[in-house]
Backbone as a ProteinNet text record, in pm:
[ID]
protein_1_A
[PRIMARY]
MRNWIPGDAGALVKHANNPLISANMRDSFPYPYTFDDAKLWLNFARHEEKDLFLAIDMRGEAIGGIGIHFFFDVYRINAEVGYWLSEIYWSNGIVTEAVSTLVAYIFEKYDVTRIFAGVFESNTASMRVLEKCGFIREAIHKNCVIKNSKVMDEYIWAVYRSS
[TERTIARY]
419.6	562	591.1	679.9	714.6	856.8	911.8	1039.1	1028	1138.5	1153.4	1160.5	1092.1	1106.8	1154.4	1205.8	1251.9	1145.3	1026.4	925.4	893.9	962.3	929	1011.4	1091.8	1174.1	1095.3	983.9	912.7	845.1	787	734.2	846.6	953.7	1060.2	1093.7	1112.6	1135.9	1017.3	901	780.5	776	800.2	778.4	907.1	1022.5	1154.7	1202.4	1168	1239.4	1170.8	1209.8	1143.6	1252	1281	1387.1	1348.1	1227.1	1186	1213.7	1199.7	1240.3	1396.2	1465.8	1613	1670.2	1616.2	1670.3	1671.7	1594.3	1607.6	1665	1731.1	1801.1	1949.9	2019.5	2168.2	2199.3	2317.4	2350.7	2333.6	2347	2334.8	2195.3	2099	1955.2	1966.3	1971.7	1997.7	1874.4	1907.7	1807.5	1884.7	1834	1714.7	1737.1	1616.2	1626.7	1589.7	1683	1663.2	1625.5	1585.5	1561.2	1696.8	1806	1936.9	1960.3	1925.3	1941.1	1845.8	1718.9	1625.1	1674.9	1725.8	1779.7	1900	1991.2	2100	2041.9	1948.3	1901.2	1828.4	1748.9	1675.7	1767.4	1871.4	1971.3	2038.1	2078.8	2137.8	2046.5	1922.5	1827	1781.9	1771.3	1726.5	1833.5	1955.7	2066.6	2141.2	2098.7	2161.1	2126.9	2226.8	2216.3	2213.8	2275.4	2298.1	2179.3	2150.2	2055	1914.7	1810.2	1679.3	1623.3	1590	1529.3	1397.5	1290.7	1154.4	1087.1	994.8	918.5	792.3	745.7	620.1	527.2	420.7	337	190.8	145.8	3.9	-68.3	-158.9	-226.5	-136.1	-28.9	55.7	167.2	180.2	271.6	366.8	497	590.4	593.1	550.9	530.2	634.1	714.8	820.7	912.2	1001.8	1093.8	1121.3	1149.7	1196.8	1310.6	1393.4	1499.1	1568	1639.9	1709.4	1856	1946.1	2094.3	2136.1	2184.9	2236.3	2385.6	2424.6	2565.3	2643.7	2767.3	2846.5	2941.2	3027.1	3123	3049.5	3102.5	3042.4	2912	2877.7	2750.6	2644.6	2669.9	2584.3	2438.6	2413.8	2283.7	2198	2260.7	2201.5	2154.4	2055.1	2010.6	1962.4	1974.1	1934.9	1816.4	1715.8	1596.5	1609.8	1571.2	1555.7	1431	1375.4	1265.4	1236.2	1150	1098.7	963.3	882.9	757.2	727.1	662.2	611.9	542.3	568.2	497.3	352.5	292.9	149.8	74	162	104.8	147.3	206.7	245.9	123.7	141	42.9	-81.1	-51.9	-165.2	-137.7	-25.6	13.4	67.5	102.3	156.5	300.4	390.1	512.4	516.4	427.5	418.4	378.4	279.4	251.4	363.4	426.7	542.3	655.9	690.8	801.3	761.2	632	586.2	593.5	548	546.2	680.4	780	914.8	985.4	971.8	1033.3	989.8	860.7	811.6	872.2	882.4	935.7	1079.9	1151.2	1294	1326.8	1247	1265.7	1224.5	1130.2	1088.5	1182.9	1239.9	1320	1474.7	1522.8	1665.6	1702.8	1846.7	1898.1	1945.6	1847.6	1874.3	1802.1	1872	1809.9	1781.8	1838.6	1810	1811.1	1702.8	1683.8	1687.8	1762.3	1773.9	1762.6	1738.7	1734	1800.8	1872.9	1935.2	1849.5	1807.3	1712.8	1780.9	1780	1829.6	1731.7	1807.3	1733.9	1600.7	1597.8	1487.7	1367.6	1397	1288.6	1197.1	1121.4	1034.6	908.3	876.3	780.9	827.3	952.2	1016.3	1029.7	1064.4	1070.5	939.9	835	700.6	660.3	702.5	670.7	745.7	869.7	944.1	886.9	848.3	794.8	658	575	450.2	486.7	598.3	641.5	711.7	714.7	784.6	923.1	983.2	1126.4	1136.4	1257.2	1288.1	1399.9	1408	1526.7	1641.1	1746.1	1864.8	1962.9	1990.4	2097.4	2080.7	2142.4	2172.6	2318.7	2351.9	2483.6	2502.6	2563.1	2580.2	2653.8	2609.4	2692.5	2763	2688.5	2757.8	2720.8	2627	2591.6	2584	2615.4	2610.7	2520.9	2425.9	2327.7	2296.6	2320.8	2293.9	2370.8	2496.1	2591.1	2547.8	2459.9	2413.1	2452.2	2532.3	2568.7	2462.2	2421.4	2302.4	2333.5	2249.3	2244.4	2178.1	2214.5	2142.8	2085.4	1954.1	1887.5	1888.5	1926.3	1924.6	1808	1726.9	1603.8	1623.3	1576.9	1597.6	1480.3	1453.3	1359.1	1438.7	1396.3	1457.5	1366.3	1427.6	1355.3	1298.4	1171.5	1103.5	1160.8	1164.9	1219	1114.4
1494.8	1515.5	1664.7	1707	1843.9	1859.1	1972.9	2002.6	1985.3	1952.8	1949.3	2094.8	2111.1	2241.8	2236.5	2339.4	2324.7	2271.5	2308.8	2258.2	2111.5	2035.2	1888.5	1811.9	1877.5	1804.2	1712.4	1764.6	1682.6	1560.6	1584.3	1474.4	1373.6	1424.4	1322	1237.1	1290.8	1209.1	1114.2	1165.6	1079.2	958.5	985.7	875.2	794.2	847.9	785.7	705.9	728.1	671.2	531.1	438.8	306.3	203.3	110.3	9.1	-65.8	-86.1	-154	-77.2	51.1	133.7	138.3	169.1	171	44.3	-72	-198.6	-216.4	-130.3	-141.3	-20.3	53	176.4	162.5	239.3	252.4	304.2	286.2	321.5	468.8	557.5	695.9	734.7	643.2	667.2	603.7	685.7	633.9	571.2	493.3	448.1	443.6	498.8	585	719.4	775.3	894.2	1002.4	1093.4	1200.3	1330.5	1432.1	1564.4	1626.3	1598.5	1640.4	1584.6	1445.1	1387.3	1450.1	1484.5	1554.4	1679.2	1762	1895.5	1878.1	1785.4	1771	1735.6	1635.4	1592	1702.1	1783.7	1892.8	1998.8	2022.9	2121.7	2072.9	1946.8	1878.7	1880.8	1824.2	1807.4	1943.9	2041.9	2174.3	2251.2	2216.5	2291.2	2209	2083	1999.4	2053	2069.1	2122	2013.4	1908.6	1806.3	1702.6	1643.6	1535.1	1599.8	1518.1	1567.9	1490.4	1562.3	1496.3	1558.5	1478.1	1529	1458.5	1526.4	1473.8	1414.2	1297.9	1246.8	1307.4	1373.5	1459	1395.6	1394.7	1354.5	1460.7	1529.9	1642	1739.3	1774.1	1874.2	1820.3	1690.2	1630.4	1543.6	1553.1	1466.7	1336.3	1238	1093.8	999.9	1060.4	962.2	1057.3	990.2	1064	987.4	1048.5	995.2	1085.3	1015	1097.9	1034.1	1110.9	1067.7	1113.1	1022.8	1049.5	1040.9	1151.3	1157.6	1121.7	1039.9	1001.9	1091.3	1070.6	1156.8	1075.5	1136.7	1069.6	965	848.6	752.9	697.4	727.6	682.8	798	902.9	1024.3	999.1	899	863.6	771.3	761.7	680.7	760.7	719.5	780.3	674.1	697	595.6	657.7	587.6	630.6	552.9	619.8	561.6	623.3	553.1	609.1	530.3	593.1	530.1	586.4	515.1	563.7	519.7	609.1	569.5	440.2	361.2	226.4	234.3	339.1	338	360.8	396.4	420.9	306.6	205	83.6	23.8	-30.4	-110.9	-31.8	91.3	186.5	235.6	190.3	227.5	372.2	425.2	558	562.2	475	466.2	439.1	340.2	306.1	435	511	636.7	736.5	743.8	840.4	799.5	674.7	633.1	643.4	603.6	616.6	769.2	857	993.6	1054.1	1016.6	1073	1011.7	889	831.3	901.4	922.6	995.1	1138.5	1204.1	1338.5	1333.7	1252.4	1240.5	1212.8	1120.2	1090.9	1210.8	1293.7	1410.3	1523.3	1550.5	1659.3	1643.2	1524.3	1502.3	1411.4	1424	1339.5	1208.1	1133.1	996.4	897.5	777.5	668.9	557.8	546	438.5	484.4	443	470.8	335.2	327.2	191.5	216.3	97.8	95.8	-26.3	-20.3	-131.7	-166.3	-298.3	-339.4	-450.2	-443.7	-558.7	-675.6	-796.9	-914.8	-941	-893.2	-903.4	-810	-719.3	-603.9	-645.8	-748.1	-792.7	-689.7	-611.8	-511.4	-396.9	-357.7	-266.3	-323.9	-443.3	-510.7	-515.1	-540.2	-536.4	-388.4	-294.2	-149.5	-132.4	-159.5	-143.6	-215.9	-337.1	-426.9	-362.7	-305	-232	-101.9	-47.8	76.7	46.6	-81.6	-108.4	-131.5	-147.8	-188.3	-329.6	-377.3	-515.5	-558.2	-675.8	-715.9	-737.9	-657.8	-666.1	-756.5	-764.8	-842.1	-865.2	-964.7	-991.3	-981.7	-885.6	-874.6	-959.3	-1063.7	-1161.8	-1099.5	-1119.1	-1085	-949.5	-848.6	-719.5	-609.3	-635	-528.5	-602.8	-511.2	-550.8	-457.6	-502.5	-413.7	-490.7	-420.1	-474.2	-602.7	-614.5	-718.5	-843.4	-821.7	-936.8	-903.9	-995.9	-984.9	-1037.1	-952.7	-976	-965.1	-1004.8	-992.6	-844.9	-776.6	-667.4	-691.5	-669.1	-679.3	-551.7	-554.1	-428.1	-430.7	-329.5	-320.7	-185.5	-194.3	-77.8	-65.2	62	97.3	184	175.5	243.4	347.3	450.1	545.6	476.1	510.3	454	522.3	448	512.9	611.9
-359.8	-344.9	-344.3	-256.7	-246.7	-193	-191.7	-140.1	15.4	73.7	222.5	268.5	389.9	456.2	603.2	657.6	795.3	892.2	872.7	961.1	954.7	867.3	857.5	969.4	1043.4	1143.7	1236.7	1284.9	1382.3	1323.4	1193.1	1114.9	1081.4	1050.7	1013.7	1134.2	1248.2	1374	1396.1	1381.2	1413.3	1316.1	1190.5	1091.2	1053.8	1066.3	1027.8	1138	1264.8	1381	1404.2	1310.7	1309.5	1253.8	1340.4	1304.1	1177.3	1141.2	1025.8	900.3	913	805.1	789.6	894.6	891	837.9	871.8	833.1	672.5	608.1	447.7	392.4	463.3	425.6	437.3	371	387	526.9	575.3	719.6	735.5	629.6	657.3	703.2	697.6	752.5	893.8	991.1	1127.6	1188.4	1295.2	1397.9	1522.4	1630.9	1629.3	1543.7	1498.6	1419.4	1512.1	1538.5	1640.7	1565.5	1650.5	1597.4	1534.3	1598.7	1537.1	1390.6	1386.8	1249.5	1152.4	1189.6	1105.7	1059.3	1150	1111	1013.4	1041.3	944	803.3	805.5	672.2	602.7	671	604.8	561.8	626.4	577.2	457.7	458.6	336.9	212.2	234.1	124.5	65.2	147.4	103.4	19.2	44.1	-23.3	-123.7	-149.5	-247.6	-385.2	-466.2	-599.6	-712.3	-689	-793.7	-792.3	-680.9	-663.1	-637.4	-633.8	-607.9	-483.8	-384.2	-261.9	-228.6	-229	-201.2	-77.7	-13.9	83	18	74.9	32.1	139.3	89.8	173.9	175.7	298	319.3	400.6	337.3	414.9	486.1	423.5	475.1	562.2	593.8	670.1	584.4	613.6	539.1	611.6	533.2	583.2	517.1	440.5	382.1	291.5	227.6	130.9	6.9	-99.6	-223.4	-295.5	-362.7	-409.3	-535.6	-604.8	-727.4	-707.9	-733.6	-736.7	-871.1	-924.9	-1062.5	-1072.4	-1178.7	-1175.9	-1282	-1295.9	-1382	-1456.6	-1540.4	-1626.2	-1717	-1738.5	-1835.3	-1784.7	-1659.9	-1606.1	-1595.5	-1663.7	-1655.2	-1713.9	-1783.1	-1832.7	-1734.8	-1619.9	-1514.3	-1397.3	-1318.5	-1199	-1115.4	-981.2	-882.4	-799.2	-786.2	-704.7	-568.1	-462.3	-329.5	-262	-164.9	-105	33.4	114.6	232.1	263.4	343.3	388	527	605.6	740.4	739.1	836.3	852.7	851.6	903.2	919.8	784.2	680.7	552.8	446.1	497.8	401.5	350.5	235.1	158.7	117.1	88.6	27.4	-100.6	-173.1	-300.3	-308.7	-192.7	-196.5	-257.3	-222.3	-278.4	-428.7	-470	-601.5	-687.2	-637	-715.3	-711.2	-591.2	-597.2	-689.8	-690.1	-778	-926.2	-958.6	-1100.9	-1140.5	-1061	-1090.7	-1105.7	-1006.8	-1020.8	-1144.6	-1178.8	-1289.5	-1420.5	-1433.3	-1547.5	-1560.2	-1449.5	-1444.4	-1480.1	-1432.5	-1455	-1599.8	-1658.5	-1803.3	-1889.9	-1836.7	-1922.3	-1916.1	-1794.5	-1769.5	-1779.9	-1769.6	-1763.1	-1871.4	-1904.7	-2010.7	-1949.6	-1899.8	-1826.6	-1912.1	-1936.7	-2010	-1924	-1801.8	-1713.6	-1568.4	-1498	-1353	-1289.1	-1177.4	-1107.3	-967.7	-899	-741.6	-702.6	-595.4	-529.4	-399.5	-395.6	-285.8	-212	-77.9	-0.5	-18.3	-14.2	-48.1	41	157.6	243.2	217	140.5	112.5	-11.7	9.6	-97.4	-131.2	-37.8	-61.3	-159.1	-137.7	-229.9	-365.1	-378.2	-506.5	-581.1	-505.2	-566.5	-625.1	-540.2	-585.5	-725.6	-719.3	-851.1	-969.2	-953.5	-1047.5	-1102.1	-1012.7	-1046	-1129.4	-1100	-1175	-1310.3	-1349.5	-1474.4	-1473.1	-1354.4	-1337.2	-1369.8	-1415.6	-1424.9	-1340.6	-1291.3	-1217.6	-1310	-1302.4	-1380	-1329	-1202.1	-1137.9	-1001	-948.6	-808	-770.7	-690.6	-643.5	-521.9	-531.4	-412.7	-306.7	-179.3	-57.2	-68.9	-110.8	-141.7	-45.3	47.4	143.2	276.7	378.8	519.9	592.7	657.5	732.5	868.1	976.9	1104.8	1127.5	1086	1103.9	1002.1	915.6	825.5	686.2	624.7	489.2	404.1	306.2	219.4	71	-16.7	-157.1	-182.8	-286.6	-336.9	-463.9	-481.7	-609.4	-682.7	-810.5	-888.6	-980.4	-966.7	-1055.7	-1139.7	-1261.1	-1349.6	-1434.4	-1485.5	-1588	-1687.1	-1810.6	-1915.7	-1995.6	-2038.1	-2114.9	-2243.1	-2268.9	-2385.3	-2511.9	-2624.8	-2747.5	-2803.2
[MASK]
+++++++++++++++++++++++++++++++++++++++++++++++++++++++++++++++++++++++++++++++++++++++++++++++++++++++++++++++++++++++++++++++++++++++++++++++++++++++++++++++++++

């Protein structure tokens, strides 16, 4: 994992422009994914000061992304993890390694006691990743998300700082 760089725009379009990836992401992750979308994202990710957004790198090419959103006020001990990976690299343990590494880093460097992820009901692969990383299923929010005109449940997975 590494910081995003301006030169990642081409790789972003190459790997993110996939309806199967977009189907499991929030609407702010577009499909089709254009060069203009990549430039906007890179500008945002590189200048964000509160949250952490990283590229998943394979031999110098950004093949996915992972990030942490930090909360504030009474939720300031929580952080949300999100990620995506190019379809050609699915089922190789790359995201599992990235999530495990990032979770360990966040618990070491930040005053966070809980890291969670919200996963659409249809994304069983992501649920398996989280389970492998020590997350437990905390809740199912019934009929709480809509993606591509389909109302779905969201599964909430969480992992907690060890005592």
